[in-house]
Coordinates of C-alpha atoms in Angstrom, one line a residue:
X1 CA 63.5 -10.7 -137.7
X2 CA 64.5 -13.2 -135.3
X3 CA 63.1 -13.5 -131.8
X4 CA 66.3 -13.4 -130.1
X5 CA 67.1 -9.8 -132.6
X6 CA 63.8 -8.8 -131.6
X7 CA 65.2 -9.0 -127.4
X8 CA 68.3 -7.5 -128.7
X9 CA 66.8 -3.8 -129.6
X10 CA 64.0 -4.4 -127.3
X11 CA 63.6 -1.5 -124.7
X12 CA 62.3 -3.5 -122.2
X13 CA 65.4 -6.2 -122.2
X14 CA 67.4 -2.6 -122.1
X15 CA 65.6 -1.4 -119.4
X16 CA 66.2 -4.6 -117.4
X17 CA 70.6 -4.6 -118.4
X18 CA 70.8 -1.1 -117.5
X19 CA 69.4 -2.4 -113.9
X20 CA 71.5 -5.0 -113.5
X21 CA 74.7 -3.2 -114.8
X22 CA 73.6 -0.2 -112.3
X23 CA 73.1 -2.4 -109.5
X24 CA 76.6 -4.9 -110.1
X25 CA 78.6 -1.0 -111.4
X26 CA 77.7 0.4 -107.8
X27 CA 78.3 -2.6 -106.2
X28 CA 81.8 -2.7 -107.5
X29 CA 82.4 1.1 -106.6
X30 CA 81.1 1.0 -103.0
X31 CA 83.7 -2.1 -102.6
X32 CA 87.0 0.3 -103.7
X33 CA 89.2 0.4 -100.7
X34 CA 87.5 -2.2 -98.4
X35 CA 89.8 -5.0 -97.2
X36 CA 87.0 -6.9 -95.0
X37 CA 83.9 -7.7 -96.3
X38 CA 81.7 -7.5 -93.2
X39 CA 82.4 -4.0 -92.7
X40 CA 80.1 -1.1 -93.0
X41 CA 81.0 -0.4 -97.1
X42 CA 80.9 -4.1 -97.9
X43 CA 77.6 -5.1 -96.0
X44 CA 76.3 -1.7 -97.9
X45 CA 77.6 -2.8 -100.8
X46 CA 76.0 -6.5 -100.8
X47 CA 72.5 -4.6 -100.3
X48 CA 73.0 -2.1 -103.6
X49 CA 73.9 -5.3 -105.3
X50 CA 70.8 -7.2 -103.3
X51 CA 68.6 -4.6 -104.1
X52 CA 69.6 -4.4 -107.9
X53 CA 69.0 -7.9 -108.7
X54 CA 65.5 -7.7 -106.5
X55 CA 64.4 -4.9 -108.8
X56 CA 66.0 -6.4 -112.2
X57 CA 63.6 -9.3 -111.7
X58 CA 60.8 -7.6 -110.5
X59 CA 61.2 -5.7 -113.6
X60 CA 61.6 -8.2 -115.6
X61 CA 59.0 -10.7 -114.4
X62 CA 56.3 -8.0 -114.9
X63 CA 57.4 -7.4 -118.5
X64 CA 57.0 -10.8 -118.9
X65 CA 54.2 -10.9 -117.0
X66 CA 51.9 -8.1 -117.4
X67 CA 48.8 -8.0 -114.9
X68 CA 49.9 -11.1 -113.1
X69 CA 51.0 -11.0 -109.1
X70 CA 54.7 -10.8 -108.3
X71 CA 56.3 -13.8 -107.0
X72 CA 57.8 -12.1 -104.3
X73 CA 59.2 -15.1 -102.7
X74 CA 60.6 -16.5 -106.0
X75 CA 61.9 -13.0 -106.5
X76 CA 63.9 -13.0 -103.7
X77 CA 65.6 -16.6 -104.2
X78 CA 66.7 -15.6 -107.0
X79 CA 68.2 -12.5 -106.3
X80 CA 69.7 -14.2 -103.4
X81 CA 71.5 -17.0 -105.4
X82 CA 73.2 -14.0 -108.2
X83 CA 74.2 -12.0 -104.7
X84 CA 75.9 -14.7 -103.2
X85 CA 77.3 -15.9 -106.8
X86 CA 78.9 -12.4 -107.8
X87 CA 79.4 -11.6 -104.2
X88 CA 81.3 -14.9 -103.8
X89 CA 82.9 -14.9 -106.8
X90 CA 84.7 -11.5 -106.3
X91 CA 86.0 -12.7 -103.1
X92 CA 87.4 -15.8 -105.0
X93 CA 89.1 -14.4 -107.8
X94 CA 91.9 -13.1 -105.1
X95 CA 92.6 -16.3 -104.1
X96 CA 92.3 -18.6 -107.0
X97 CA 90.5 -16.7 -110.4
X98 CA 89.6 -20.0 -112.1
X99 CA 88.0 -21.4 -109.2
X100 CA 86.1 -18.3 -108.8
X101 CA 85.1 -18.5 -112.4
X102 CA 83.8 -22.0 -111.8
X103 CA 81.9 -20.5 -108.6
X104 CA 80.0 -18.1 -110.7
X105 CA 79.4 -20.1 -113.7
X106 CA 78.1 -22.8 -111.9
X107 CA 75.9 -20.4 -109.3
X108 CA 74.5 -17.8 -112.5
X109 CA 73.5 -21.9 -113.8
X110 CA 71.2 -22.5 -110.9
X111 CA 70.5 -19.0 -110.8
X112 CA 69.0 -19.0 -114.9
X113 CA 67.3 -22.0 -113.8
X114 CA 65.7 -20.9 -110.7
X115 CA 64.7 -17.6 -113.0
X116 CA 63.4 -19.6 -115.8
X117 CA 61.0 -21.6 -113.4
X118 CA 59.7 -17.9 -111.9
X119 CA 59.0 -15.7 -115.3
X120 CA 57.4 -18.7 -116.7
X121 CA 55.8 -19.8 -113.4
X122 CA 56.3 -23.0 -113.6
X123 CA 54.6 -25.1 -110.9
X124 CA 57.8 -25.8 -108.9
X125 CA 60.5 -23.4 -107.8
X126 CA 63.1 -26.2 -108.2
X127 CA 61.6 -27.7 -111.2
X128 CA 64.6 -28.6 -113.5
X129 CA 67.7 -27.0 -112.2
X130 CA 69.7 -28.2 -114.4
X131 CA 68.1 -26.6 -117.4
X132 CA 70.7 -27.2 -120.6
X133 CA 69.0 -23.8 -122.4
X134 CA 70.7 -22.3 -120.1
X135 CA 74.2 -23.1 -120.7
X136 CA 74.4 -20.6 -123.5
X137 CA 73.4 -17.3 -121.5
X138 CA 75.1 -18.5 -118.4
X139 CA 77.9 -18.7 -120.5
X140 CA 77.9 -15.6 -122.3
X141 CA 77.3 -13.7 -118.3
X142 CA 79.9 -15.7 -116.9
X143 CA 82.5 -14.5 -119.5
X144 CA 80.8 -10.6 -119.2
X145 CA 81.5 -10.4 -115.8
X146 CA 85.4 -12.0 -116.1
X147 CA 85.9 -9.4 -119.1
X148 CA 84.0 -6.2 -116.6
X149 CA 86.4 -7.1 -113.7
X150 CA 89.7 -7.1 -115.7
X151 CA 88.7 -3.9 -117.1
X152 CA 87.6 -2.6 -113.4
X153 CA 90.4 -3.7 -112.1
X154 CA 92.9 -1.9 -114.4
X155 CA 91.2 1.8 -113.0
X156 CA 88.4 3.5 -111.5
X157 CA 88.4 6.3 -113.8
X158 CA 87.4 7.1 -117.0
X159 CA 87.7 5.2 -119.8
X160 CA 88.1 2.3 -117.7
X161 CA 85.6 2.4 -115.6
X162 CA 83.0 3.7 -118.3
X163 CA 84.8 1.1 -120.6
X164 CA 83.8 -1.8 -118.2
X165 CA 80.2 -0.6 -117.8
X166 CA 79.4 -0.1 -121.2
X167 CA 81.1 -4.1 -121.5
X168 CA 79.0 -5.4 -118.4
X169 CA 75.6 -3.2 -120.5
X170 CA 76.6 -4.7 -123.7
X171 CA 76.9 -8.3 -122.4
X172 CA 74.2 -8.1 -120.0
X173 CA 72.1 -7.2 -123.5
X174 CA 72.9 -10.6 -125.3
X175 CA 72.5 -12.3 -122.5
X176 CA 69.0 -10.9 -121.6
X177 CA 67.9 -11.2 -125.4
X178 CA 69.1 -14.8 -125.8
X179 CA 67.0 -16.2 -122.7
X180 CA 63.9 -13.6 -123.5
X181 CA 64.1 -15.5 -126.7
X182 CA 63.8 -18.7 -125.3
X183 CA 60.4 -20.5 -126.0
X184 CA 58.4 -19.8 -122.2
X185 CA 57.1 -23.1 -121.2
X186 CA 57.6 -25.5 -118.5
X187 CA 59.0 -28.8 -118.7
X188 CA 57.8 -32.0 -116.9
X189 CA 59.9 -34.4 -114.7

């Protein structure tokens, strides 16, 4: 069986998707019916989705990582780059959808990178951004998220919203198996 089928059915790359969809899912819900982002819902809302991404990696880098001390500080950059991507993004996409698809394609990029360099601990934080692995999974995340929001956006309730979630999951999945799959090694300058 292939390494990257291997991520696919594993329970721990499940584990860490239901996370991340749980964390981006109430997110999304906290944000129905606020019109300013700096409000009490939407600075609540920026913290579930904070707080998700903080405990997806932690998750994750101890999976990867087993007996080894959390990079706390690496944790955080990275969850702070996805927040401000898919916080960022979701303001964009009122104003002008393919610019805010760029936003988050180009911010999940530095975001896979900056992740790559912590569950592998690589020497630098910054070592490589621009990582070309990466392009593949950021990919596949970037067009999740578009597919999640069209269906989020056409109703809160069920099948919709349970429809989007189970996309967001599903993507989420290949993308977490694809760059678990990756060889874990760090490249010189």
């Amino acid at each position: 069986m292939s390494a990257f089928l291997k991520q696919l059915i594993s329970i721990k790359t499940a584990i860490v998707s239901a996370i991340e969809t749980v964390g981006v899912a109430a997110w999304k819900a906290l944000l129905a019916g606020v019109t300013f982002a700096l409000t009490g819902n939407g600075l609540l809302a920026v913290g579930v989705l904070a707080a998700g991404f903080i405990l997806e990696h932690i998750v994750s880098y101890a999976f990867k990582n087993p007996g080894e001390r959390l990079p706390i500080l690496r944790i955080l950059g990275v969850a702070g780059v996805e927040t401000v991507t898919w916080a960022g993004w979701l303001a964009l996409t009122m104003m002008d959808p393919i610019l805010a698809a760029i936003v988050l394609f180009v911010g999940l990029f530095l975001g896979h990178a900056l992740e790559q360099n912590t569950t592998r601990n690589c020497d630098g934080f910054l070592t490589r951004l621009l990582r070309a692995e990466t392009l593949p999974f950021t990919a596949i995340e970037t067009a999740t998220a578009i597919g999640w929001l069209a269906l989020a956006q056409s109703g809160p309730y069920l099948p919709n919203g349970l429809s989007a979630n189970i996309v967001l999951f599903v993507g989420l999945q290949i993308e977490h198996a694809y760059s678990n799959a990756l060889p874990r090694r760090c490249y010189e300058r």
